[in-house]
Amino acid sequence: MSTFTIFLALIIIVAFLLVVVIMVQNPKGGGLSSSFGGGGQQMGGVKKTTDFLDKSTWTLATLLLVLILLSNVTIMDAPAEAGTRVFESDEPVNTEMPATQTPAQQPVRTDSTQ
């Protein structure tokens, strides 16, 4: 199991947790809902829960960014494994340009009897 695979699994887990934490949060009431009469809904809520969700959102977002950057470094530093090269061949490569062919010329008629 390569380090990139480990980073990929961690990125998927952190992204899923980030989506769950964001979906659990209550809206603050300052968006479109307040302008259409929805401003009288629950304001505030439990303070400690919103603090925990806010901190966990920022922590998971930062962790996701760090994991993505570290996975990119592992991709760049990893040597190319056998079979992953695109141009892997035992045949020599022909680098000569083919000769250009001119179109066949029409025979020139020398008689002027038309």
mmCIF file of N, CA and C in Angstrom:
data_model
loop_
_atom_site.group_PDB
_atom_site.id
_atom_site.type_symbol
_atom_site.label_atom_id
_atom_site.label_comp_id
_atom_site.label_asym_id
_atom_site.label_seq_id
_atom_site.Cartn_x
_atom_site.Cartn_y
_atom_site.Cartn_z
ATOM 1 N N MET A 1 0.859 -1.168 0.000
ATOM 2 C CA MET A 1 0.000 0.000 0.000
ATOM 3 C C MET A 1 0.907 1.233 0.000
ATOM 4 N N SER A 2 0.725 2.074 -0.990
ATOM 5 C CA SER A 2 1.593 3.243 -1.120
ATOM 6 C C SER A 2 1.113 4.381 -0.213
ATOM 7 N N THR A 3 1.989 5.352 -0.025
ATOM 8 C CA THR A 3 1.624 6.492 0.823
ATOM 9 C C THR A 3 0.520 7.323 0.173
ATOM 10 N N PHE A 4 0.502 7.353 -1.151
ATOM 11 C CA PHE A 4 -0.569 8.090 -1.819
ATOM 12 C C PHE A 4 -1.927 7.458 -1.543
ATOM 13 N N THR A 5 -1.992 6.135 -1.503
ATOM 14 C CA THR A 5 -3.250 5.452 -1.211
ATOM 15 C C THR A 5 -3.723 5.761 0.204
ATOM 16 N N ILE A 6 -2.784 5.828 1.128
ATOM 17 C CA ILE A 6 -3.133 6.181 2.511
ATOM 18 C C ILE A 6 -3.663 7.609 2.572
ATOM 19 N N PHE A 7 -2.974 8.541 1.889
ATOM 20 C CA PHE A 7 -3.452 9.925 1.864
ATOM 21 C C PHE A 7 -4.819 10.024 1.206
ATOM 22 N N LEU A 8 -5.038 9.254 0.156
ATOM 23 C CA LEU A 8 -6.325 9.292 -0.538
ATOM 24 C C LEU A 8 -7.451 8.815 0.369
ATOM 25 N N ALA A 9 -7.207 7.754 1.130
ATOM 26 C CA ALA A 9 -8.217 7.259 2.064
ATOM 27 C C ALA A 9 -8.502 8.289 3.158
ATOM 28 N N LEU A 10 -7.444 8.924 3.675
ATOM 29 C CA LEU A 10 -7.641 9.961 4.702
ATOM 30 C C LEU A 10 -8.392 11.170 4.141
ATOM 31 N N ILE A 11 -8.104 11.548 2.909
ATOM 32 C CA ILE A 11 -8.790 12.685 2.294
ATOM 33 C C ILE A 11 -10.281 12.383 2.148
ATOM 34 N N ILE A 12 -10.618 11.174 1.742
ATOM 35 C CA ILE A 12 -12.034 10.809 1.587
ATOM 36 C C ILE A 12 -12.745 10.816 2.937
ATOM 37 N N ILE A 13 -12.103 10.295 3.965
ATOM 38 C CA ILE A 13 -12.715 10.271 5.307
ATOM 39 C C ILE A 13 -12.917 11.685 5.839
ATOM 40 N N VAL A 14 -11.889 12.540 5.711
ATOM 41 C CA VAL A 14 -11.991 13.911 6.211
ATOM 42 C C VAL A 14 -13.044 14.694 5.427
ATOM 43 N N ALA A 15 -13.111 14.485 4.121
ATOM 44 C CA ALA A 15 -14.122 15.186 3.318
ATOM 45 C C ALA A 15 -15.527 14.760 3.729
ATOM 46 N N PHE A 16 -15.728 13.480 3.987
ATOM 47 C CA PHE A 16 -17.038 13.011 4.443
ATOM 48 C C PHE A 16 -17.398 13.615 5.800
ATOM 49 N N LEU A 17 -16.449 13.634 6.723
ATOM 50 C CA LEU A 17 -16.706 14.231 8.041
ATOM 51 C C LEU A 17 -16.999 15.725 7.928
ATOM 52 N N LEU A 18 -16.306 16.403 7.021
ATOM 53 C CA LEU A 18 -16.547 17.827 6.829
ATOM 54 C C LEU A 18 -17.962 18.078 6.309
ATOM 55 N N VAL A 19 -18.411 17.250 5.392
ATOM 56 C CA VAL A 19 -19.783 17.391 4.882
ATOM 57 C C VAL A 19 -20.788 17.156 6.001
ATOM 58 N N VAL A 20 -20.553 16.149 6.823
ATOM 59 C CA VAL A 20 -21.478 15.852 7.925
ATOM 60 C C VAL A 20 -21.522 17.006 8.918
ATOM 61 N N VAL A 21 -20.362 17.552 9.283
ATOM 62 C CA VAL A 21 -20.323 18.655 10.252
ATOM 63 C C VAL A 21 -21.015 19.894 9.685
ATOM 64 N N ILE A 22 -20.829 20.165 8.421
ATOM 65 C CA ILE A 22 -21.471 21.336 7.814
ATOM 66 C C ILE A 22 -22.987 21.145 7.747
ATOM 67 N N MET A 23 -23.436 19.937 7.446
ATOM 68 C CA MET A 23 -24.872 19.695 7.346
ATOM 69 C C MET A 23 -25.564 19.747 8.714
ATOM 70 N N VAL A 24 -24.847 19.470 9.795
ATOM 71 C CA VAL A 24 -25.438 19.487 11.141
ATOM 72 C C VAL A 24 -25.648 20.918 11.635
ATOM 73 N N GLN A 25 -24.837 21.841 11.160
ATOM 74 C CA GLN A 25 -24.910 23.223 11.669
ATOM 75 C C GLN A 25 -26.241 23.869 11.305
ATOM 76 N N ASN A 26 -26.728 24.689 12.226
ATOM 77 C CA ASN A 26 -27.938 25.481 11.988
ATOM 78 C C ASN A 26 -27.552 26.750 11.231
ATOM 79 N N PRO A 27 -28.438 27.198 10.347
ATOM 80 C CA PRO A 27 -28.141 28.468 9.678
ATOM 81 C C PRO A 27 -28.190 29.622 10.683
ATOM 82 N N LYS A 28 -27.408 30.640 10.442
ATOM 83 C CA LYS A 28 -27.329 31.780 11.359
ATOM 84 C C LYS A 28 -28.526 32.719 11.237
ATOM 85 N N GLY A 29 -29.306 32.597 10.195
ATOM 86 C CA GLY A 29 -30.493 33.434 10.045
ATOM 87 C C GLY A 29 -30.210 34.752 9.360
ATOM 88 N N GLY A 30 -29.056 34.923 8.751
ATOM 89 C CA GLY A 30 -28.742 36.187 8.111
ATOM 90 C C GLY A 30 -28.805 36.123 6.599
ATOM 91 N N GLY A 31 -29.315 35.028 6.066
ATOM 92 C CA GLY A 31 -29.343 34.875 4.617
ATOM 93 C C GLY A 31 -30.654 35.342 4.025
ATOM 94 N N LEU A 32 -31.076 34.682 2.975
ATOM 95 C CA LEU A 32 -32.312 35.055 2.296
ATOM 96 C C LEU A 32 -33.543 34.780 3.150
ATOM 97 N N SER A 33 -33.456 33.818 4.048
ATOM 98 C CA SER A 33 -34.630 33.473 4.849
ATOM 99 C C SER A 33 -35.057 34.626 5.758
ATOM 100 N N SER A 34 -34.115 35.430 6.232
ATOM 101 C CA SER A 34 -34.483 36.541 7.114
ATOM 102 C C SER A 34 -35.134 37.680 6.335
ATOM 103 N N SER A 35 -34.797 37.833 5.079
ATOM 104 C CA SER A 35 -35.393 38.921 4.303
ATOM 105 C C SER A 35 -36.817 38.591 3.863
ATOM 106 N N PHE A 36 -37.201 37.325 3.879
ATOM 107 C CA PHE A 36 -38.551 36.928 3.491
ATOM 108 C C PHE A 36 -39.415 36.563 4.686
ATOM 109 N N GLY A 37 -39.070 37.051 5.864
ATOM 110 C CA GLY A 37 -39.912 36.832 7.038
ATOM 111 C C GLY A 37 -39.480 35.661 7.897
ATOM 112 N N GLY A 38 -38.363 35.046 7.593
ATOM 113 C CA GLY A 38 -37.917 33.919 8.399
ATOM 114 C C GLY A 38 -36.953 34.322 9.491
ATOM 115 N N GLY A 39 -36.836 35.603 9.767
ATOM 116 C CA GLY A 39 -35.880 36.072 10.767
ATOM 117 C C GLY A 39 -36.319 35.805 12.183
ATOM 118 N N GLY A 40 -37.561 35.447 12.409
ATOM 119 C CA GLY A 40 -38.055 35.208 13.750
ATOM 120 C C GLY A 40 -37.819 33.788 14.223
ATOM 121 N N GLN A 41 -37.039 33.032 13.482
ATOM 122 C CA GLN A 41 -36.755 31.659 13.892
ATOM 123 C C GLN A 41 -35.790 31.655 15.060
ATOM 124 N N GLN A 42 -35.375 30.479 15.443
ATOM 125 C CA GLN A 42 -34.493 30.337 16.597
ATOM 126 C C GLN A 42 -33.191 31.099 16.355
ATOM 127 N N MET A 43 -32.877 31.988 17.255
ATOM 128 C CA MET A 43 -31.644 32.766 17.162
ATOM 129 C C MET A 43 -30.673 32.250 18.200
ATOM 130 N N GLY A 44 -29.492 31.940 17.788
ATOM 131 C CA GLY A 44 -28.484 31.531 18.754
ATOM 132 C C GLY A 44 -28.413 30.033 18.928
ATOM 133 N N GLY A 45 -29.310 29.448 19.685
ATOM 134 C CA GLY A 45 -29.237 28.025 19.971
ATOM 135 C C GLY A 45 -28.292 27.786 21.130
ATOM 136 N N VAL A 46 -27.791 26.596 21.243
ATOM 137 C CA VAL A 46 -26.856 26.269 22.310
ATOM 138 C C VAL A 46 -25.486 26.768 21.904
ATOM 139 N N LYS A 47 -24.881 27.587 22.750
ATOM 140 C CA LYS A 47 -23.623 28.261 22.420
ATOM 141 C C LYS A 47 -22.467 27.274 22.284
ATOM 142 N N LYS A 48 -22.373 26.321 23.191
ATOM 143 C CA LYS A 48 -21.238 25.398 23.163
ATOM 144 C C LYS A 48 -21.287 24.489 21.950
ATOM 145 N N THR A 49 -22.467 24.106 21.513
ATOM 146 C CA THR A 49 -22.585 23.246 20.342
ATOM 147 C C THR A 49 -22.136 23.982 19.092
ATOM 148 N N THR A 50 -22.530 25.228 18.948
ATOM 149 C CA THR A 50 -22.125 25.981 17.763
ATOM 150 C C THR A 50 -20.634 26.262 17.779
ATOM 151 N N ASP A 51 -20.052 26.490 18.979
ATOM 152 C CA ASP A 51 -18.598 26.681 19.056
ATOM 153 C C ASP A 51 -17.865 25.420 18.632
ATOM 154 N N PHE A 52 -18.338 24.256 19.105
ATOM 155 C CA PHE A 52 -17.695 22.998 18.744
ATOM 156 C C PHE A 52 -17.803 22.740 17.242
ATOM 157 N N LEU A 53 -18.989 22.972 16.686
ATOM 158 C CA LEU A 53 -19.175 22.732 15.251
ATOM 159 C C LEU A 53 -18.346 23.704 14.420
ATOM 160 N N ASP A 54 -18.241 24.950 14.883
ATOM 161 C CA ASP A 54 -17.448 25.935 14.154
ATOM 162 C C ASP A 54 -15.959 25.565 14.175
ATOM 163 N N LYS A 55 -15.466 25.179 15.345
ATOM 164 C CA LYS A 55 -14.052 24.791 15.455
ATOM 165 C C LYS A 55 -13.756 23.508 14.682
ATOM 166 N N SER A 56 -14.686 22.564 14.733
ATOM 167 C CA SER A 56 -14.457 21.316 14.004
ATOM 168 C C SER A 56 -14.505 21.539 12.490
ATOM 169 N N THR A 57 -15.335 22.470 12.040
ATOM 170 C CA THR A 57 -15.368 22.779 10.608
ATOM 171 C C THR A 57 -14.036 23.342 10.144
ATOM 172 N N TRP A 58 -13.507 24.306 10.893
ATOM 173 C CA TRP A 58 -12.222 24.899 10.513
ATOM 174 C C TRP A 58 -11.084 23.895 10.624
ATOM 175 N N THR A 59 -11.143 23.036 11.639
ATOM 176 C CA THR A 59 -10.094 22.029 11.814
ATOM 177 C C THR A 59 -10.114 21.013 10.670
ATOM 178 N N LEU A 60 -11.301 20.528 10.334
ATOM 179 C CA LEU A 60 -11.405 19.556 9.249
ATOM 180 C C LEU A 60 -11.040 20.174 7.893
ATOM 181 N N ALA A 61 -11.419 21.435 7.672
ATOM 182 C CA ALA A 61 -11.077 22.090 6.413
ATOM 183 C C ALA A 61 -9.561 22.278 6.299
ATOM 184 N N THR A 62 -8.926 22.663 7.400
ATOM 185 C CA THR A 62 -7.467 22.820 7.389
ATOM 186 C C THR A 62 -6.781 21.477 7.193
ATOM 187 N N LEU A 63 -7.267 20.445 7.877
ATOM 188 C CA LEU A 63 -6.701 19.111 7.730
ATOM 189 C C LEU A 63 -6.853 18.598 6.302
ATOM 190 N N LEU A 64 -7.987 18.871 5.679
ATOM 191 C CA LEU A 64 -8.211 18.461 4.287
ATOM 192 C C LEU A 64 -7.225 19.142 3.352
ATOM 193 N N LEU A 65 -7.011 20.421 3.550
ATOM 194 C CA LEU A 65 -6.061 21.152 2.713
ATOM 195 C C LEU A 65 -4.645 20.627 2.888
ATOM 196 N N VAL A 66 -4.247 20.360 4.126
ATOM 197 C CA VAL A 66 -2.895 19.837 4.390
ATOM 198 C C VAL A 66 -2.726 18.447 3.769
ATOM 199 N N LEU A 67 -3.737 17.600 3.910
ATOM 200 C CA LEU A 67 -3.651 16.264 3.332
ATOM 201 C C LEU A 67 -3.555 16.301 1.807
ATOM 202 N N ILE A 68 -4.280 17.206 1.188
ATOM 203 C CA ILE A 68 -4.217 17.330 -0.273
ATOM 204 C C ILE A 68 -2.829 17.792 -0.709
ATOM 205 N N LEU A 69 -2.271 18.759 0.002
ATOM 206 C CA LEU A 69 -0.928 19.228 -0.349
ATOM 207 C C LEU A 69 0.123 18.146 -0.119
ATOM 208 N N LEU A 70 0.015 17.400 0.964
ATOM 209 C CA LEU A 70 0.971 16.325 1.227
ATOM 210 C C LEU A 70 0.845 15.192 0.211
ATOM 211 N N SER A 71 -0.374 14.896 -0.215
ATOM 212 C CA SER A 71 -0.533 13.850 -1.228
ATOM 213 C C SER A 71 0.076 14.275 -2.550
ATOM 214 N N ASN A 72 0.012 15.558 -2.848
ATOM 215 C CA ASN A 72 0.634 16.068 -4.067
ATOM 216 C C ASN A 72 2.148 15.926 -3.996
ATOM 217 N N VAL A 73 2.729 16.161 -2.827
ATOM 218 C CA VAL A 73 4.175 16.012 -2.653
ATOM 219 C C VAL A 73 4.579 14.551 -2.821
ATOM 220 N N THR A 74 3.774 13.624 -2.292
ATOM 221 C CA THR A 74 4.112 12.209 -2.434
ATOM 222 C C THR A 74 4.014 11.754 -3.882
ATOM 223 N N ILE A 75 3.118 12.356 -4.657
ATOM 224 C CA ILE A 75 3.030 12.010 -6.077
ATOM 225 C C ILE A 75 4.277 12.502 -6.798
ATOM 226 N N MET A 76 4.718 13.712 -6.500
ATOM 227 C CA MET A 76 5.868 14.285 -7.192
ATOM 228 C C MET A 76 7.176 13.601 -6.813
ATOM 229 N N ASP A 77 7.307 13.126 -5.578
ATOM 230 C CA ASP A 77 8.545 12.511 -5.122
ATOM 231 C C ASP A 77 8.631 11.021 -5.434
ATOM 232 N N ALA A 78 7.521 10.394 -5.747
ATOM 233 C CA ALA A 78 7.516 8.950 -5.981
ATOM 234 C C ALA A 78 8.186 8.634 -7.312
ATOM 235 N N PRO A 79 9.092 7.634 -7.323
ATOM 236 C CA PRO A 79 9.691 7.242 -8.597
ATOM 237 C C PRO A 79 8.664 6.538 -9.463
ATOM 238 N N ALA A 80 8.865 6.621 -10.754
ATOM 239 C CA ALA A 80 7.927 5.989 -11.682
ATOM 240 C C ALA A 80 8.054 4.470 -11.563
ATOM 241 N N GLU A 81 6.949 3.823 -11.322
ATOM 242 C CA GLU A 81 6.953 2.377 -11.184
ATOM 243 C C GLU A 81 6.949 1.736 -12.562
ATOM 244 N N ALA A 82 7.370 0.503 -12.614
ATOM 245 C CA ALA A 82 7.389 -0.206 -13.889
ATOM 246 C C ALA A 82 5.964 -0.394 -14.385
ATOM 247 N N GLY A 83 5.757 -0.122 -15.635
ATOM 248 C CA GLY A 83 4.438 -0.285 -16.222
ATOM 249 C C GLY A 83 3.589 0.960 -16.168
ATOM 250 N N THR A 84 4.050 2.026 -15.544
ATOM 251 C CA THR A 84 3.255 3.241 -15.485
ATOM 252 C C THR A 84 3.718 4.271 -16.501
ATOM 253 N N ARG A 85 4.815 3.992 -17.168
ATOM 254 C CA ARG A 85 5.291 4.934 -18.172
ATOM 255 C C ARG A 85 4.444 4.816 -19.431
ATOM 256 N N VAL A 86 4.169 5.919 -20.039
ATOM 257 C CA VAL A 86 3.319 5.922 -21.216
ATOM 258 C C VAL A 86 4.082 5.386 -22.421
ATOM 259 N N PHE A 87 5.315 5.804 -22.594
ATOM 260 C CA PHE A 87 6.101 5.438 -23.762
ATOM 261 C C PHE A 87 7.151 4.397 -23.398
ATOM 262 N N GLU A 88 6.717 3.241 -22.970
ATOM 263 C CA GLU A 88 7.654 2.185 -22.623
ATOM 264 C C GLU A 88 7.690 1.199 -23.786
ATOM 265 N N SER A 89 8.828 1.168 -24.502
ATOM 266 C CA SER A 89 8.931 0.314 -25.669
ATOM 267 C C SER A 89 10.387 -0.059 -25.893
ATOM 268 N N ASP A 90 10.607 -1.254 -26.464
ATOM 269 C CA ASP A 90 11.959 -1.689 -26.778
ATOM 270 C C ASP A 90 12.369 -1.302 -28.189
ATOM 271 N N GLU A 91 11.418 -0.840 -28.983
ATOM 272 C CA GLU A 91 11.711 -0.482 -30.368
ATOM 273 C C GLU A 91 12.356 0.895 -30.432
ATOM 274 N N PRO A 92 13.324 1.054 -31.346
ATOM 275 C CA PRO A 92 13.907 2.389 -31.509
ATOM 276 C C PRO A 92 12.894 3.337 -32.153
ATOM 277 N N VAL A 93 12.988 4.566 -31.772
ATOM 278 C CA VAL A 93 12.063 5.569 -32.276
ATOM 279 C C VAL A 93 12.653 6.191 -33.533
ATOM 280 N N ASN A 94 11.869 6.244 -34.610
ATOM 281 C CA ASN A 94 12.308 6.850 -35.860
ATOM 282 C C ASN A 94 12.080 8.355 -35.780
ATOM 283 N N THR A 95 13.168 9.111 -35.765
ATOM 284 C CA THR A 95 13.049 10.562 -35.629
ATOM 285 C C THR A 95 13.188 11.282 -36.960
ATOM 286 N N GLU A 96 13.399 10.540 -38.053
ATOM 287 C CA GLU A 96 13.545 11.183 -39.359
ATOM 288 C C GLU A 96 12.192 11.599 -39.887
ATOM 289 N N MET A 97 12.178 12.736 -40.543
ATOM 290 C CA MET A 97 10.959 13.235 -41.148
ATOM 291 C C MET A 97 10.772 12.554 -42.497
ATOM 292 N N PRO A 98 9.571 12.168 -42.844
ATOM 293 C CA PRO A 98 9.370 11.552 -44.154
ATOM 294 C C PRO A 98 9.563 12.598 -45.259
ATOM 295 N N ALA A 99 10.070 12.134 -46.394
ATOM 296 C CA ALA A 99 10.281 13.039 -47.522
ATOM 297 C C ALA A 99 8.932 13.499 -48.048
ATOM 298 N N THR A 100 8.848 14.756 -48.340
ATOM 299 C CA THR A 100 7.590 15.283 -48.865
ATOM 300 C C THR A 100 7.495 14.938 -50.338
ATOM 301 N N GLN A 101 6.341 14.564 -50.739
ATOM 302 C CA GLN A 101 6.125 14.202 -52.137
ATOM 303 C C GLN A 101 5.376 15.327 -52.820
ATOM 304 N N THR A 102 5.835 15.643 -53.994
ATOM 305 C CA THR A 102 5.153 16.669 -54.782
ATOM 306 C C THR A 102 4.085 15.991 -55.605
ATOM 307 N N PRO A 103 2.994 16.662 -55.862
ATOM 308 C CA PRO A 103 1.952 16.044 -56.685
ATOM 309 C C PRO A 103 2.477 15.808 -58.099
ATOM 310 N N ALA A 104 1.958 14.792 -58.691
ATOM 311 C CA ALA A 104 2.396 14.473 -60.059
ATOM 312 C C ALA A 104 2.065 15.643 -60.975
ATOM 313 N N GLN A 105 3.059 16.017 -61.773
ATOM 314 C CA GLN A 105 2.851 17.157 -62.677
ATOM 315 C C GLN A 105 2.151 16.680 -63.940
ATOM 316 N N GLN A 106 1.302 17.521 -64.428
ATOM 317 C CA GLN A 106 0.600 17.225 -65.672
ATOM 318 C C GLN A 106 1.557 17.425 -66.834
ATOM 319 N N PRO A 107 1.485 16.563 -67.824
ATOM 320 C CA PRO A 107 2.358 16.776 -68.986
ATOM 321 C C PRO A 107 1.993 18.065 -69.692
ATOM 322 N N VAL A 108 3.014 18.760 -70.081
ATOM 323 C CA VAL A 108 2.819 20.045 -70.749
ATOM 324 C C VAL A 108 2.608 19.769 -72.238
ATOM 325 N N ARG A 109 1.512 20.319 -72.774
ATOM 326 C CA ARG A 109 1.210 20.135 -74.190
ATOM 327 C C ARG A 109 1.960 21.197 -74.983
ATOM 328 N N THR A 110 2.703 20.757 -75.922
ATOM 329 C CA THR A 110 3.483 21.696 -76.717
ATOM 330 C C THR A 110 2.794 22.060 -78.024
ATOM 331 N N ASP A 111 1.832 21.297 -78.433
ATOM 332 C CA ASP A 111 1.152 21.677 -79.674
ATOM 333 C C ASP A 111 0.109 22.739 -79.367
ATOM 334 N N SER A 112 -0.002 23.646 -80.230
ATOM 335 C CA SER A 112 -0.937 24.751 -80.020
ATOM 336 C C SER A 112 -2.111 24.660 -80.952
ATOM 337 N N THR A 113 -2.520 23.459 -81.248
ATOM 338 C CA THR A 113 -3.654 23.276 -82.159
ATOM 339 C C THR A 113 -4.924 23.000 -81.355
ATOM 340 N N GLN A 114 -5.593 23.988 -81.058
ATOM 341 C CA GLN A 114 -6.837 23.797 -80.337
ATOM 342 C C GLN A 114 -7.995 24.166 -81.163
#
